[in-house]
Amino acid sequence: MLRVLQRSSRMVAPAARNFSSEAGNNKLVITEVDDKTGYATVTLNRPPVNSLSLELLRAISQTLDDLQNNKSRGMILTSGHAPAGGCLLSLCCEYRVMCPNYTIGLNETQLGIVAPTWFQASLRNTISRRESELALTLGKMYTTDEALKVGMIDEIAENKEKALEQAVAFLNRFRKISPMARAMTKQALRSKDIVELEDNRSQDIDLFVYAVNQPAVQKGLEVYLESLKKKAQK
């Protein structure tokens, strides 16, 4: 199933209806389904910047499970800045359409922490290994044009409406493809990374907890959060 991850203002697809989901009750995630195509648009709704709290992550997971159980298809739409976890959500999608004047990337090293191995695997599956190494060690945030050049996104759209149209066009390419064959192919392509994720979960957690509790890292996070507050006040 393709997924829409919309990180800025809400977009409503033509002839859309609300999708009832257990996760939707808390309004952190808004889901609408286009009755003509059956495609779903999932909108994150945690102002001001959709920071990924545990509650929001659970709501996203529940929504995607509900859509899959209802055999709804989704669209990929990346709009707004997408650092760290926001970048990962985009990398988990099959197709990424991004508007100009935004940035995307795994910037963990800028904060003194290490991106988990499954973050790294998702990036390596999207761009070249060499570019992944540079991106991860530098904590680089890519502009829209830079992201397209290295393959982190697939298309640029002049606005959100155009991005939605381009995402629909991508989905329509699979109308004659067997959903089962497509799903099994994707599982095979990702099977090694899935196994490594399961096997190294405890190690990843231990490494992150160790790093994030270092005094220098705590100081860096404090400075970063203060900078975000100042931006939000402008």
PDB file of C-alpha atoms in Angstrom:
ATOM      1  CA  MET A   1       0.000   0.000   0.000  1.00  0.00           C
ATOM      2  CA  LEU A   2       1.266   3.441  -0.908  1.00  0.00           C
ATOM      3  CA  ARG A   3       1.152   6.022   1.823  1.00  0.00           C
ATOM      4  CA  VAL A   4       0.499   9.739   1.882  1.00  0.00           C
ATOM      5  CA  LEU A   5       2.509  11.660   4.459  1.00  0.00           C
ATOM      6  CA  GLN A   6       1.494  15.294   4.364  1.00  0.00           C
ATOM      7  CA  ARG A   7       3.490  17.345   6.852  1.00  0.00           C
ATOM      8  CA  SER A   8       2.191  20.840   6.396  1.00  0.00           C
ATOM      9  CA  SER A   9      -1.237  22.307   5.730  1.00  0.00           C
ATOM     10  CA  ARG A  10      -4.187  20.057   5.062  1.00  0.00           C
ATOM     11  CA  MET A  11      -5.051  19.101   1.496  1.00  0.00           C
ATOM     12  CA  VAL A  12      -8.406  17.680   0.489  1.00  0.00           C
ATOM     13  CA  ALA A  13      -8.650  15.441  -2.553  1.00  0.00           C
ATOM     14  CA  PRO A  14     -11.529  16.063  -4.968  1.00  0.00           C
ATOM     15  CA  ALA A  15     -14.742  14.250  -4.050  1.00  0.00           C
ATOM     16  CA  ALA A  16     -13.148  13.138  -0.809  1.00  0.00           C
ATOM     17  CA  ARG A  17     -14.887  11.681   2.211  1.00  0.00           C
ATOM     18  CA  ASN A  18     -13.654  11.276   5.751  1.00  0.00           C
ATOM     19  CA  PHE A  19     -12.322   7.851   6.663  1.00  0.00           C
ATOM     20  CA  SER A  20     -13.365   6.507  10.039  1.00  0.00           C
ATOM     21  CA  SER A  21     -10.377   5.235  11.976  1.00  0.00           C
ATOM     22  CA  GLU A  22      -9.715   4.483  15.607  1.00  0.00           C
ATOM     23  CA  ALA A  23      -6.620   6.665  15.336  1.00  0.00           C
ATOM     24  CA  GLY A  24      -8.631   9.506  13.858  1.00  0.00           C
ATOM     25  CA  ASN A  25     -10.584  10.009  17.061  1.00  0.00           C
ATOM     26  CA  ASN A  26      -7.774  12.072  18.594  1.00  0.00           C
ATOM     27  CA  LYS A  27      -7.501  14.302  15.478  1.00  0.00           C
ATOM     28  CA  LEU A  28      -3.726  13.827  15.289  1.00  0.00           C
ATOM     29  CA  VAL A  29      -4.238  12.136  11.943  1.00  0.00           C
ATOM     30  CA  ILE A  30      -6.912  13.115   9.430  1.00  0.00           C
ATOM     31  CA  THR A  31      -7.734  10.644   6.674  1.00  0.00           C
ATOM     32  CA  GLU A  32      -9.835  11.255   3.579  1.00  0.00           C
ATOM     33  CA  VAL A  33     -10.619   8.855   0.754  1.00  0.00           C
ATOM     34  CA  ASP A  34     -11.386   9.898  -2.818  1.00  0.00           C
ATOM     35  CA  ASP A  35     -14.470   7.897  -3.807  1.00  0.00           C
ATOM     36  CA  LYS A  36     -13.574   8.058  -7.500  1.00  0.00           C
ATOM     37  CA  THR A  37     -10.127   6.503  -7.162  1.00  0.00           C
ATOM     38  CA  GLY A  38     -10.230   4.836  -3.750  1.00  0.00           C
ATOM     39  CA  TYR A  39      -6.965   6.597  -2.890  1.00  0.00           C
ATOM     40  CA  ALA A  40      -6.504   7.869   0.650  1.00  0.00           C
ATOM     41  CA  THR A  41      -4.834  11.060   1.854  1.00  0.00           C
ATOM     42  CA  VAL A  42      -3.432  10.998   5.377  1.00  0.00           C
ATOM     43  CA  THR A  43      -2.745  14.385   6.963  1.00  0.00           C
ATOM     44  CA  LEU A  44      -0.646  14.777  10.095  1.00  0.00           C
ATOM     45  CA  ASN A  45      -2.295  17.267  12.423  1.00  0.00           C
ATOM     46  CA  ARG A  46      -0.001  18.109  15.333  1.00  0.00           C
ATOM     47  CA  PRO A  47       0.795  21.842  15.062  1.00  0.00           C
ATOM     48  CA  PRO A  48       3.011  23.680  14.677  1.00  0.00           C
ATOM     49  CA  VAL A  49       5.433  21.335  12.876  1.00  0.00           C
ATOM     50  CA  ASN A  50       4.022  17.812  13.339  1.00  0.00           C
ATOM     51  CA  SER A  51       6.830  16.769  15.677  1.00  0.00           C
ATOM     52  CA  LEU A  52       6.755  12.994  16.058  1.00  0.00           C
ATOM     53  CA  SER A  53       5.548  12.234  19.561  1.00  0.00           C
ATOM     54  CA  LEU A  54       4.837   8.642  20.584  1.00  0.00           C
ATOM     55  CA  GLU A  55       1.117   9.405  20.447  1.00  0.00           C
ATOM     56  CA  LEU A  56       1.368  10.703  16.878  1.00  0.00           C
ATOM     57  CA  LEU A  57       3.464   7.728  15.754  1.00  0.00           C
ATOM     58  CA  ARG A  58       0.886   5.340  17.203  1.00  0.00           C
ATOM     59  CA  ALA A  59      -1.894   7.245  15.443  1.00  0.00           C
ATOM     60  CA  ILE A  60      -0.042   7.023  12.111  1.00  0.00           C
ATOM     61  CA  SER A  61       0.564   3.300  12.563  1.00  0.00           C
ATOM     62  CA  GLN A  62      -3.073   2.640  13.466  1.00  0.00           C
ATOM     63  CA  THR A  63      -4.303   4.676  10.506  1.00  0.00           C
ATOM     64  CA  LEU A  64      -2.099   2.818   8.041  1.00  0.00           C
ATOM     65  CA  ASP A  65      -3.226  -0.522   9.491  1.00  0.00           C
ATOM     66  CA  ASP A  66      -6.864   0.551   9.141  1.00  0.00           C
ATOM     67  CA  LEU A  67      -6.337   1.603   5.533  1.00  0.00           C
ATOM     68  CA  GLN A  68      -4.618  -1.663   4.701  1.00  0.00           C
ATOM     69  CA  ASN A  69      -7.402  -3.676   6.323  1.00  0.00           C
ATOM     70  CA  ASN A  70      -9.922  -1.727   4.242  1.00  0.00           C
ATOM     71  CA  LYS A  71      -7.832  -2.313   1.109  1.00  0.00           C
ATOM     72  CA  SER A  72      -7.477   1.422   0.491  1.00  0.00           C
ATOM     73  CA  ARG A  73      -4.580   2.708  -1.566  1.00  0.00           C
ATOM     74  CA  GLY A  74      -2.662   5.810  -0.658  1.00  0.00           C
ATOM     75  CA  MET A  75      -0.602   8.520  -2.331  1.00  0.00           C
ATOM     76  CA  ILE A  76       2.844   9.812  -1.483  1.00  0.00           C
ATOM     77  CA  LEU A  77       2.972  13.536  -0.879  1.00  0.00           C
ATOM     78  CA  THR A  78       5.894  15.201   0.875  1.00  0.00           C
ATOM     79  CA  SER A  79       5.360  18.857   1.691  1.00  0.00           C
ATOM     80  CA  GLY A  80       7.018  20.917   4.384  1.00  0.00           C
ATOM     81  CA  HIS A  81      10.412  20.430   5.990  1.00  0.00           C
ATOM     82  CA  ALA A  82      11.287  16.806   6.779  1.00  0.00           C
ATOM     83  CA  PRO A  83      14.255  16.414   9.150  1.00  0.00           C
ATOM     84  CA  ALA A  84      15.139  13.202  11.018  1.00  0.00           C
ATOM     85  CA  GLY A  85      11.942  11.221  11.695  1.00  0.00           C
ATOM     86  CA  GLY A  86      10.055  13.225   9.088  1.00  0.00           C
ATOM     87  CA  CYS A  87      12.642  12.197   6.524  1.00  0.00           C
ATOM     88  CA  LEU A  88      12.309   8.564   7.598  1.00  0.00           C
ATOM     89  CA  LEU A  89       8.531   8.668   7.102  1.00  0.00           C
ATOM     90  CA  SER A  90       9.137   9.893   3.574  1.00  0.00           C
ATOM     91  CA  LEU A  91      11.792   7.245   2.917  1.00  0.00           C
ATOM     92  CA  CYS A  92       9.292   4.570   3.966  1.00  0.00           C
ATOM     93  CA  CYS A  93       7.079   5.596   1.064  1.00  0.00           C
ATOM     94  CA  GLU A  94       7.424   4.307  -2.476  1.00  0.00           C
ATOM     95  CA  TYR A  95       7.354   7.706  -4.111  1.00  0.00           C
ATOM     96  CA  ARG A  96       8.150  11.204  -2.919  1.00  0.00           C
ATOM     97  CA  VAL A  97       6.901  14.480  -4.395  1.00  0.00           C
ATOM     98  CA  MET A  98       8.257  17.658  -2.816  1.00  0.00           C
ATOM     99  CA  CYS A  99       7.468  21.339  -3.214  1.00  0.00           C
ATOM    100  CA  PRO A 100      10.203  23.996  -3.596  1.00  0.00           C
ATOM    101  CA  ASN A 101      11.855  25.857  -0.720  1.00  0.00           C
ATOM    102  CA  TYR A 102      11.820  22.972   1.747  1.00  0.00           C
ATOM    103  CA  THR A 103      14.497  20.661   3.123  1.00  0.00           C
ATOM    104  CA  ILE A 104      14.752  16.955   3.862  1.00  0.00           C
ATOM    105  CA  GLY A 105      17.403  14.789   5.499  1.00  0.00           C
ATOM    106  CA  LEU A 106      18.620  12.712   8.428  1.00  0.00           C
ATOM    107  CA  ASN A 107      20.344  15.406  10.491  1.00  0.00           C
ATOM    108  CA  GLU A 108      20.994  13.365  13.648  1.00  0.00           C
ATOM    109  CA  THR A 109      24.784  13.833  13.702  1.00  0.00           C
ATOM    110  CA  GLN A 110      24.305  17.606  13.855  1.00  0.00           C
ATOM    111  CA  LEU A 111      22.679  16.974  17.241  1.00  0.00           C
ATOM    112  CA  GLY A 112      25.382  14.564  18.383  1.00  0.00           C
ATOM    113  CA  ILE A 113      23.294  11.409  18.023  1.00  0.00           C
ATOM    114  CA  VAL A 114      23.426   8.480  15.605  1.00  0.00           C
ATOM    115  CA  ALA A 115      20.657   7.580  13.177  1.00  0.00           C
ATOM    116  CA  PRO A 116      19.467   4.020  13.974  1.00  0.00           C
ATOM    117  CA  THR A 117      20.598   1.295  11.597  1.00  0.00           C
ATOM    118  CA  TRP A 118      17.108   0.974  10.117  1.00  0.00           C
ATOM    119  CA  PHE A 119      17.086   4.713   9.355  1.00  0.00           C
ATOM    120  CA  GLN A 120      20.384   4.190   7.574  1.00  0.00           C
ATOM    121  CA  ALA A 121      19.081   1.173   5.652  1.00  0.00           C
ATOM    122  CA  SER A 122      16.068   3.147   4.428  1.00  0.00           C
ATOM    123  CA  LEU A 123      18.365   5.874   3.136  1.00  0.00           C
ATOM    124  CA  ARG A 124      20.718   3.394   1.420  1.00  0.00           C
ATOM    125  CA  ASN A 125      17.707   1.831  -0.314  1.00  0.00           C
ATOM    126  CA  THR A 126      16.839   5.238  -1.750  1.00  0.00           C
ATOM    127  CA  ILE A 127      20.113   6.940  -2.692  1.00  0.00           C
ATOM    128  CA  SER A 128      23.616   5.657  -3.416  1.00  0.00           C
ATOM    129  CA  ARG A 129      25.706   4.140  -0.646  1.00  0.00           C
ATOM    130  CA  ARG A 130      28.373   6.831  -0.988  1.00  0.00           C
ATOM    131  CA  GLU A 131      25.820   9.634  -0.875  1.00  0.00           C
ATOM    132  CA  SER A 132      24.202   7.940   2.134  1.00  0.00           C
ATOM    133  CA  GLU A 133      27.534   7.913   3.962  1.00  0.00           C
ATOM    134  CA  LEU A 134      28.052  11.609   3.342  1.00  0.00           C
ATOM    135  CA  ALA A 135      24.451  12.457   4.211  1.00  0.00           C
ATOM    136  CA  LEU A 136      24.533  10.520   7.486  1.00  0.00           C
ATOM    137  CA  THR A 137      27.958  11.616   8.715  1.00  0.00           C
ATOM    138  CA  LEU A 138      27.339  15.267   7.849  1.00  0.00           C
ATOM    139  CA  GLY A 139      23.731  15.247   9.019  1.00  0.00           C
ATOM    140  CA  LYS A 140      22.988  16.992   5.742  1.00  0.00           C
ATOM    141  CA  MET A 141      19.660  18.650   5.045  1.00  0.00           C
ATOM    142  CA  TYR A 142      18.951  18.671   1.306  1.00  0.00           C
ATOM    143  CA  THR A 143      17.100  21.395  -0.536  1.00  0.00           C
ATOM    144  CA  THR A 144      14.339  20.298  -2.881  1.00  0.00           C
ATOM    145  CA  ASP A 145      16.620  20.522  -5.922  1.00  0.00           C
ATOM    146  CA  GLU A 146      19.470  18.701  -4.157  1.00  0.00           C
ATOM    147  CA  ALA A 147      17.125  15.940  -2.998  1.00  0.00           C
ATOM    148  CA  LEU A 148      15.912  15.380  -6.558  1.00  0.00           C
ATOM    149  CA  LYS A 149      19.470  15.291  -7.893  1.00  0.00           C
ATOM    150  CA  VAL A 150      20.595  12.519  -5.510  1.00  0.00           C
ATOM    151  CA  GLY A 151      17.323  10.573  -5.793  1.00  0.00           C
ATOM    152  CA  MET A 152      15.958  11.218  -2.307  1.00  0.00           C
ATOM    153  CA  ILE A 153      12.741  12.448  -3.915  1.00  0.00           C
ATOM    154  CA  ASP A 154      11.222  11.465  -7.249  1.00  0.00           C
ATOM    155  CA  GLU A 155       9.569  14.661  -8.442  1.00  0.00           C
ATOM    156  CA  ILE A 156       9.234  18.361  -7.699  1.00  0.00           C
ATOM    157  CA  ALA A 157       5.804  19.994  -7.793  1.00  0.00           C
ATOM    158  CA  GLU A 158       5.180  23.726  -7.935  1.00  0.00           C
ATOM    159  CA  ASN A 159       2.484  23.492  -5.256  1.00  0.00           C
ATOM    160  CA  LYS A 160       0.598  20.970  -3.133  1.00  0.00           C
ATOM    161  CA  GLU A 161      -2.253  20.605  -5.608  1.00  0.00           C
ATOM    162  CA  LYS A 162       0.189  19.670  -8.381  1.00  0.00           C
ATOM    163  CA  ALA A 163       1.996  17.307  -6.018  1.00  0.00           C
ATOM    164  CA  LEU A 164      -1.249  15.474  -5.374  1.00  0.00           C
ATOM    165  CA  GLU A 165      -1.894  15.156  -9.107  1.00  0.00           C
ATOM    166  CA  GLN A 166       1.614  13.763  -9.669  1.00  0.00           C
ATOM    167  CA  ALA A 167       1.157  11.253  -6.859  1.00  0.00           C
ATOM    168  CA  VAL A 168      -2.130  10.083  -8.384  1.00  0.00           C
ATOM    169  CA  ALA A 169      -0.409   9.685 -11.753  1.00  0.00           C
ATOM    170  CA  PHE A 170       2.229   7.479 -10.123  1.00  0.00           C
ATOM    171  CA  LEU A 171      -0.385   5.272  -8.473  1.00  0.00           C
ATOM    172  CA  ASN A 172      -2.288   4.915 -11.714  1.00  0.00           C
ATOM    173  CA  ARG A 173       0.762   3.256 -13.280  1.00  0.00           C
ATOM    174  CA  PHE A 174       0.045   0.191 -11.125  1.00  0.00           C
ATOM    175  CA  ARG A 175      -3.608  -0.275 -12.048  1.00  0.00           C
ATOM    176  CA  LYS A 176      -2.814  -3.277 -14.262  1.00  0.00           C
ATOM    177  CA  ILE A 177      -0.202  -4.752 -11.923  1.00  0.00           C
ATOM    178  CA  SER A 178      -1.199  -7.588  -9.600  1.00  0.00           C
ATOM    179  CA  PRO A 179      -1.331  -6.164  -6.034  1.00  0.00           C
ATOM    180  CA  MET A 180      -0.175  -9.511  -4.635  1.00  0.00           C
ATOM    181  CA  ALA A 181       2.789  -9.770  -7.010  1.00  0.00           C
ATOM    182  CA  ARG A 182       3.733  -6.187  -6.290  1.00  0.00           C
ATOM    183  CA  ALA A 183       3.529  -6.682  -2.509  1.00  0.00           C
ATOM    184  CA  MET A 184       5.554  -9.908  -2.603  1.00  0.00           C
ATOM    185  CA  THR A 185       8.209  -8.252  -4.754  1.00  0.00           C
ATOM    186  CA  LYS A 186       8.536  -5.385  -2.297  1.00  0.00           C
ATOM    187  CA  GLN A 187       8.754  -7.806   0.634  1.00  0.00           C
ATOM    188  CA  ALA A 188      11.559  -9.689  -1.113  1.00  0.00           C
ATOM    189  CA  LEU A 189      13.460  -6.473  -1.823  1.00  0.00           C
ATOM    190  CA  ARG A 190      13.250  -5.405   1.833  1.00  0.00           C
ATOM    191  CA  SER A 191      13.430  -8.791   3.587  1.00  0.00           C
ATOM    192  CA  LYS A 192      17.070  -8.493   4.692  1.00  0.00           C
ATOM    193  CA  ASP A 193      16.522  -5.049   6.205  1.00  0.00           C
ATOM    194  CA  ILE A 194      13.380  -6.215   8.002  1.00  0.00           C
ATOM    195  CA  VAL A 195      15.253  -9.140   9.572  1.00  0.00           C
ATOM    196  CA  GLU A 196      18.098  -6.863  10.663  1.00  0.00           C
ATOM    197  CA  LEU A 197      15.613  -4.428  12.175  1.00  0.00           C
ATOM    198  CA  GLU A 198      14.062  -7.170  14.287  1.00  0.00           C
ATOM    199  CA  ASP A 199      17.397  -8.726  15.284  1.00  0.00           C
ATOM    200  CA  ASN A 200      19.108  -5.449  16.249  1.00  0.00           C
ATOM    201  CA  ARG A 201      16.234  -3.655  17.955  1.00  0.00           C
ATOM    202  CA  SER A 202      17.671  -3.871  21.484  1.00  0.00           C
ATOM    203  CA  GLN A 203      21.144  -2.865  20.328  1.00  0.00           C
ATOM    204  CA  ASP A 204      19.738   0.158  18.492  1.00  0.00           C
ATOM    205  CA  ILE A 205      17.829   1.273  21.579  1.00  0.00           C
ATOM    206  CA  ASP A 206      20.877   0.878  23.832  1.00  0.00           C
ATOM    207  CA  LEU A 207      23.075   2.878  21.456  1.00  0.00           C
ATOM    208  CA  PHE A 208      20.550   5.684  21.170  1.00  0.00           C
ATOM    209  CA  VAL A 209      19.947   5.895  24.927  1.00  0.00           C
ATOM    210  CA  TYR A 210      23.694   5.989  25.594  1.00  0.00           C
ATOM    211  CA  ALA A 211      24.295   8.748  23.048  1.00  0.00           C
ATOM    212  CA  VAL A 212      21.334  10.925  23.953  1.00  0.00           C
ATOM    213  CA  ASN A 213      22.262  10.931  27.652  1.00  0.00           C
ATOM    214  CA  GLN A 214      25.729  12.362  27.071  1.00  0.00           C
ATOM    215  CA  PRO A 215      26.019  15.922  28.503  1.00  0.00           C
ATOM    216  CA  ALA A 216      27.276  17.359  25.214  1.00  0.00           C
ATOM    217  CA  VAL A 217      24.344  15.831  23.352  1.00  0.00           C
ATOM    218  CA  GLN A 218      21.859  17.138  25.906  1.00  0.00           C
ATOM    219  CA  LYS A 219      23.322  20.616  25.498  1.00  0.00           C
ATOM    220  CA  GLY A 220      23.116  20.377  21.723  1.00  0.00           C
ATOM    221  CA  LEU A 221      19.490  19.252  21.884  1.00  0.00           C
ATOM    222  CA  GLU A 222      18.682  22.137  24.214  1.00  0.00           C
ATOM    223  CA  VAL A 223      20.168  24.647  21.775  1.00  0.00           C
ATOM    224  CA  TYR A 224      18.332  23.020  18.868  1.00  0.00           C
ATOM    225  CA  LEU A 225      14.962  23.095  20.650  1.00  0.00           C
ATOM    226  CA  GLU A 226      15.453  26.741  21.571  1.00  0.00           C
ATOM    227  CA  SER A 227      16.147  27.569  17.933  1.00  0.00           C
ATOM    228  CA  LEU A 228      12.913  25.821  16.921  1.00  0.00           C
ATOM    229  CA  LYS A 229      10.957  27.838  19.492  1.00  0.00           C
ATOM    230  CA  LYS A 230      12.379  31.075  18.124  1.00  0.00           C
ATOM    231  CA  LYS A 231      11.439  30.084  14.573  1.00  0.00           C
ATOM    232  CA  ALA A 232       7.898  29.238  15.685  1.00  0.00           C
ATOM    233  CA  GLN A 233       7.522  32.673  17.287  1.00  0.00           C
ATOM    234  CA  LYS A 234       8.425  34.535  14.092  1.00  0.00           C
TER     235      LYS A 234
END
